[in-house]
C-alpha positions as semicolon CSV with decimal commas, in nm:
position;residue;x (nm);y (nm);z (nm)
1;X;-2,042;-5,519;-1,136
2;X;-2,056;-5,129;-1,137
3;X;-1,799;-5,138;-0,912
4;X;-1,569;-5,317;-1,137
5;X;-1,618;-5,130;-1,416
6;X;-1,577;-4,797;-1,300
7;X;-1,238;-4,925;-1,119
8;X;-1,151;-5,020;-1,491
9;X;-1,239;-4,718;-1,592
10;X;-0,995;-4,546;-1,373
11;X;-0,758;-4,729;-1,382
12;X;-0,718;-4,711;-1,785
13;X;-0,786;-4,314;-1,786
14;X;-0,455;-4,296;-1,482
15;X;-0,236;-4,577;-1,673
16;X;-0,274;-4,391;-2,037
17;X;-0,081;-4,123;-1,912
18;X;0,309;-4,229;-1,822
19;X;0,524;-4,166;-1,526
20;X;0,737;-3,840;-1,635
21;X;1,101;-3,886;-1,489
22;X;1,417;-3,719;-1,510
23;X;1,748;-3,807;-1,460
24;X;2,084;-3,665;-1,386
25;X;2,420;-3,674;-1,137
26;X;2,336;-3,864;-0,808
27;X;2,631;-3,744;-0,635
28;X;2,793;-3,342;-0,599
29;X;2,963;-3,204;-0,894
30;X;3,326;-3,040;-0,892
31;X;3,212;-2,698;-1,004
32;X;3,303;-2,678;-1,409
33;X;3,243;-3,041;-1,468
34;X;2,963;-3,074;-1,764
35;X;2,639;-3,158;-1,627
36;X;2,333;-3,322;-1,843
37;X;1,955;-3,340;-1,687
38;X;1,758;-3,564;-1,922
39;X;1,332;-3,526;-1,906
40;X;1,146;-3,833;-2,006
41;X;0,819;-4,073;-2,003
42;X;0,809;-4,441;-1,844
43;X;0,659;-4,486;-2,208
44;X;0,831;-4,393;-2,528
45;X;0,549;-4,334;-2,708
46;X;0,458;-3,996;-2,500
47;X;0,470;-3,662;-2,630
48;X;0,814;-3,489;-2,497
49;X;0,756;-3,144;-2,673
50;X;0,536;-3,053;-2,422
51;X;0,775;-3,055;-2,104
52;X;1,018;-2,785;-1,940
53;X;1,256;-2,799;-1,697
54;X;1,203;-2,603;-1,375
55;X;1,437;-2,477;-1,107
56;X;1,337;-2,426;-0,744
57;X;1,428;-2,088;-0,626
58;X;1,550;-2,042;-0,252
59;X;1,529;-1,696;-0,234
60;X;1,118;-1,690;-0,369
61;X;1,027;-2,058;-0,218
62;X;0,867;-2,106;-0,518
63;X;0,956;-2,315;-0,867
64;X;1,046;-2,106;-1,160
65;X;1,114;-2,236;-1,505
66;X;1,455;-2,281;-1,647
67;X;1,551;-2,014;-1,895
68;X;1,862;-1,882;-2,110
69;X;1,912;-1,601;-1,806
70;X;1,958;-1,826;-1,510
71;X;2,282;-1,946;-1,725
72;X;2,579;-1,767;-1,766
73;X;2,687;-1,986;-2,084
74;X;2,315;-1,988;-2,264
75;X;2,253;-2,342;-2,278
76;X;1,899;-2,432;-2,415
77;X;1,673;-2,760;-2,333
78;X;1,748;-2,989;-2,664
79;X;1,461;-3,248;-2,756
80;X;1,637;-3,572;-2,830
81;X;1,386;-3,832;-2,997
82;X;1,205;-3,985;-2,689
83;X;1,386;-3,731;-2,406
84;X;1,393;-3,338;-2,338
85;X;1,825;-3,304;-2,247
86;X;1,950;-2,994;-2,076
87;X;2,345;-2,925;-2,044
88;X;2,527;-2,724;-1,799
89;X;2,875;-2,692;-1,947
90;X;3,013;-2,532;-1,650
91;X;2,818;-2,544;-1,362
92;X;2,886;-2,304;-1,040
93;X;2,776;-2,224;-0,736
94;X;2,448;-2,125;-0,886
95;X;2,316;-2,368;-1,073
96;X;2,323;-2,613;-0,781
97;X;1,951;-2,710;-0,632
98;X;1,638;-2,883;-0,716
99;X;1,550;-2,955;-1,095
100;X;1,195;-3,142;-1,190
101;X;1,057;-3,201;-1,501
102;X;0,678;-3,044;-1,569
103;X;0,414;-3,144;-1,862
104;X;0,246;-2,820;-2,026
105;X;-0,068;-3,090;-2,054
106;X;-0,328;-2,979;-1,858
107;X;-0,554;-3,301;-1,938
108;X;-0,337;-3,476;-1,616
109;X;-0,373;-3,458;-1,296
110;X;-0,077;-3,278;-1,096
111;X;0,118;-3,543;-0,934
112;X;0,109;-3,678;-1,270
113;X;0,214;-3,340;-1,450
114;X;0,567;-3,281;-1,256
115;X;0,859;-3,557;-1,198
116;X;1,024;-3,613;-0,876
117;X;1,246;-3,363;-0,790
118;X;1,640;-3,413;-0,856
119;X;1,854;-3,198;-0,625
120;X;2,247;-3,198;-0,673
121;X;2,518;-2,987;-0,477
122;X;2,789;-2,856;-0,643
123;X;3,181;-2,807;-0,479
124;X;3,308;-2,508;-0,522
125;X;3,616;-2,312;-0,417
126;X;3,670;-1,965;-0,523
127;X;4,026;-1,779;-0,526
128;X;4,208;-1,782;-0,206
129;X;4,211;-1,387;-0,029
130;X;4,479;-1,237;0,155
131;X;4,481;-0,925;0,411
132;X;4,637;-0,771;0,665
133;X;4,449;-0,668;1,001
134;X;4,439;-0,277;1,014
135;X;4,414;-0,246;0,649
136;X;4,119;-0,236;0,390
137;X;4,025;-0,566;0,238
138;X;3,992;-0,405;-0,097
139;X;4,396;-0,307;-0,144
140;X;4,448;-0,646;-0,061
141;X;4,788;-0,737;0,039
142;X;5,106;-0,754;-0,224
143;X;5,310;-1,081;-0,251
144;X;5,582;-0,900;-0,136
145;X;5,575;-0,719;0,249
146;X;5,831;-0,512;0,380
147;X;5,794;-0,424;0,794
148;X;6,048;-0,276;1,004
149;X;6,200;-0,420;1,300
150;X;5,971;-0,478;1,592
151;X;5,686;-0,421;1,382
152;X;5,367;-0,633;1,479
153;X;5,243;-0,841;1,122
154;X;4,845;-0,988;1,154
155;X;4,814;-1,179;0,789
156;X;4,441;-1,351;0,755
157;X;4,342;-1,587;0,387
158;X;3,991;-1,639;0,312
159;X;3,815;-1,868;0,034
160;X;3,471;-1,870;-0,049
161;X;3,348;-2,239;-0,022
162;X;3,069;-2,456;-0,081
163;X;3,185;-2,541;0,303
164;X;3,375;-2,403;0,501
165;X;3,738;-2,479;0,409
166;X;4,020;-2,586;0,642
167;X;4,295;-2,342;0,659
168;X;4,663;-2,360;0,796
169;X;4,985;-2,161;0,773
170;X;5,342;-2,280;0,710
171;X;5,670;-2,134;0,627
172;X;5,933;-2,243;0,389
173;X;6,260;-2,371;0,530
174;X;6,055;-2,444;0,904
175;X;5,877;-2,765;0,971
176;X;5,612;-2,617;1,201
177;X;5,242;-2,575;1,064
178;X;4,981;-2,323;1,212
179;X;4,577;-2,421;1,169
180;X;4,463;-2,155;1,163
181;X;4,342;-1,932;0,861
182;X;4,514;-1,649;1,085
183;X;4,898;-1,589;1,121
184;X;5,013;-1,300;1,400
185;X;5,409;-1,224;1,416
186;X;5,511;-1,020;1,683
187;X;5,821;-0,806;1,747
188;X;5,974;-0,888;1,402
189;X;6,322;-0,963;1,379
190;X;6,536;-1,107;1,072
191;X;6,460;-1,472;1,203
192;X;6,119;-1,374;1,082
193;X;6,174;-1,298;0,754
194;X;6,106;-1,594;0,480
195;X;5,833;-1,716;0,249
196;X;5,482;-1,786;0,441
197;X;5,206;-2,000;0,257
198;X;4,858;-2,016;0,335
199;X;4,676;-2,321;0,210
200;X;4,279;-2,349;0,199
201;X;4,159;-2,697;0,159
202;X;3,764;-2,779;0,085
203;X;3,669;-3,072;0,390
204;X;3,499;-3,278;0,156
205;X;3,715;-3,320;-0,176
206;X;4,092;-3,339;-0,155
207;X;4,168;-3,202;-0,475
208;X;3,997;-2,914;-0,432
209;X;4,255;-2,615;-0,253
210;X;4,373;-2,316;-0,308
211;X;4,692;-2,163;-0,188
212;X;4,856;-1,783;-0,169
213;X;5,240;-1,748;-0,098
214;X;5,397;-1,397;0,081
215;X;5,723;-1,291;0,135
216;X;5,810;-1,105;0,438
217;X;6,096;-0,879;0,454
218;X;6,265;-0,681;0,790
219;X;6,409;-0,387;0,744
220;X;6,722;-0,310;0,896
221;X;6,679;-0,017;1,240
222;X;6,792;0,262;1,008
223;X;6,575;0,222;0,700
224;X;6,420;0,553;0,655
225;X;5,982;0,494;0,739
226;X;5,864;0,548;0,311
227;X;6,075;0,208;0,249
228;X;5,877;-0,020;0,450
229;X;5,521;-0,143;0,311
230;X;5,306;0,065;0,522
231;X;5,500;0,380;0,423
232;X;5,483;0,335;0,034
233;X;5,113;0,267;0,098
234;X;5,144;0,594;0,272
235;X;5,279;0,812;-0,023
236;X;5,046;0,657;-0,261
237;X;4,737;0,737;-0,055
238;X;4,923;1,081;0,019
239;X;4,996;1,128;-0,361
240;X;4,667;1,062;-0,450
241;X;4,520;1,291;-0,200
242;X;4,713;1,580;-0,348
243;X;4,600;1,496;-0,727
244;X;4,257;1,530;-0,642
245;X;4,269;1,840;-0,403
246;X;4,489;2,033;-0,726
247;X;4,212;1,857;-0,962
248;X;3,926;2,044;-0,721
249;X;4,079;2,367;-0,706
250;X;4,192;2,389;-1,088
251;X;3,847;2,344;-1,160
252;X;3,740;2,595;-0,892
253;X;3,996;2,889;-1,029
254;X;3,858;2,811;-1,398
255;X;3,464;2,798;-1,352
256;X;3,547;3,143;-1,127
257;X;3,733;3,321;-1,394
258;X;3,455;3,153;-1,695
259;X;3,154;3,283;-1,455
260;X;3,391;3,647;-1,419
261;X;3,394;3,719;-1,821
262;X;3,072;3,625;-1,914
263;X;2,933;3,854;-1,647
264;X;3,197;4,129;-1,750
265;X;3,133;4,046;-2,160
266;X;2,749;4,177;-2,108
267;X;2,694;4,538;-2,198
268;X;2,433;4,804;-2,081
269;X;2,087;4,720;-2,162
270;X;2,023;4,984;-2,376
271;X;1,668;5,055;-2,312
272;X;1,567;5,341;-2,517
273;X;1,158;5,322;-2,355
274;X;1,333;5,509;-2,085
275;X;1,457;5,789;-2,242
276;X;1,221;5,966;-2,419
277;X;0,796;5,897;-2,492
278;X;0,641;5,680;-2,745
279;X;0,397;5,847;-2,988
280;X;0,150;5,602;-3,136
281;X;0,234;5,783;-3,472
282;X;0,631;5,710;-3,410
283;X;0,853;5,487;-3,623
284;X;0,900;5,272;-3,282
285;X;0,521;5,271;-3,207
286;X;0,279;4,997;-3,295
287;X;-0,002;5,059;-3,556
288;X;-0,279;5,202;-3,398
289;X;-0,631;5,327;-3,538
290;X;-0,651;5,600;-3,335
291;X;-0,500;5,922;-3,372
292;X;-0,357;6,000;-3,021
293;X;-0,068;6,224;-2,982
294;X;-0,055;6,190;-2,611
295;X;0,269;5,971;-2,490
296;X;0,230;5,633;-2,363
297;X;0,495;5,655;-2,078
């Protein structure tokens, strides 16, 4: 009979406390498609006010709650009547993860203080980069490229990508397609000029690619070496270089000559202690009680 009524017991302290859930997408997100995560009891009747949202962080292994700075758009948990709602308008590559709802009750025990977790990915595709092997990534390459004949041309596109995207080159006018994110033309000739496209295409959503177009010019054999791309880019660096070298010594010539008239603008120190004794009963002496005629110095 104990038994029984200490099994009641429990059972009516565990069942006055509901099941907190929460809800949101059950399938990946294009990235900037609104997403709404919605906190709430198995029982209306519960208190909402006192739950947060919480994010799990990779990089710490640990949960963290969900503030204003983990967004960049500020969105803040709304309480809805019977349900705690929390709005991503545009969602990127870092707000995908692990949400779960958590109680600020401490009068429950903890698998009854924290939901299930809800974890959603989000597809993402960032802009589609173009460069040229031999060159800096950060000048980037021009959609316009002028080479001379029987020059060797090494163009590579890149996309960052929730996966890994699939890449391939084409060329108007031709039917043949390269997959590869790589395209290497060697010994050009005029046949090579044209318009070459690189397309980037996510492997999991159709809709989602990207796409950069370049146009390739030869040069005839007696164009002079500053018309071709590399040569322009030659100047410029060369131009630049020369700027900052008469920048450097302009400034060297004028802190010389500032440092030469100050030094020049100071006069003798005209230290009169030198030239002749102080008397305590001088002009130039201090008071003194004593009547000493003897010099000081």
């Amino acid at each position: 009979m104990n038994v029984l009524l200490v099994a009641a017991v429990v059972a009516l302290i565990h069942g006055s406390y509901a099941t907190l859930l929460i809800k949101g997408p059950t399938q990946p997100v294009l990235e900037g498609e609104s997403v709404t995560l919605e906190c709430l009891y198995s029982d209306s009747e519960a208190n909402i006010s006192q739950v947060h949202f919480e994010k799990f962080a990779e990089y710490m292994q640990k949960w963290l709650p969900v503030r204003e700075r983990f967004w960049c758009y500020n969105p803040k948990p709304v309480v809805q009547s019977d349900r705690l709602t929390l709005t991503l308008p545009h969602p990127g590559r870092f707000n995908e993860g692990s949400y779960r709802c958590v109680s600020n009750n401490e009068n429950v025990t903890e698998q009854e203080r924290s939901s299930e977790p809800l974890t959603f990915k989000v597809y993402y595709m960032g802009e589609l980069l173009l460069t040229r092997a031999g060159f800096t990534s950060y000048l980037g390459v021009s959609t316009e490229l002028k080479v001379r004949l029987g020059d060797e041309v090494v163009l590579k596109c890149s996309a960052g990508s929730s996966e890994e995207p699939t890449y391939y080159w084409s060329k108007d006018g031709d039917d043949w397609i390269l997959p590869s994110s790589t395209l290497t033309l060697r010994k050009m000739t005029a046949a090579d000029e044209g318009q070459y496209t690189c397309v980037a295409k996510h492997p999991s959503v159709e809709t989602l690619s990207k796409k950069r177009t370049i146009s390739i010019a030869v040069l005839p054999e007696d164009a002079r070496w500053y018309e071709s791309s590399d040569g322009q880019l030659i100047l410029m660096i060369s131009a630049a270089a020369a700027a900052l070298l008469v920048f450097l010594l302009s400034m060297s010539v004028f802190l010389c000559r500032r440092a030469k008239q100050a030094k020049t603008s100071k006069g003798p120190i005209d230290d009169r202690s030198q030239k002749k004794p102080i008397y305590k009963t001088s002009v130039e002496s201090l008071t003194s009680t004593c009547a000493d005629k003897q010099p000081l110095v």
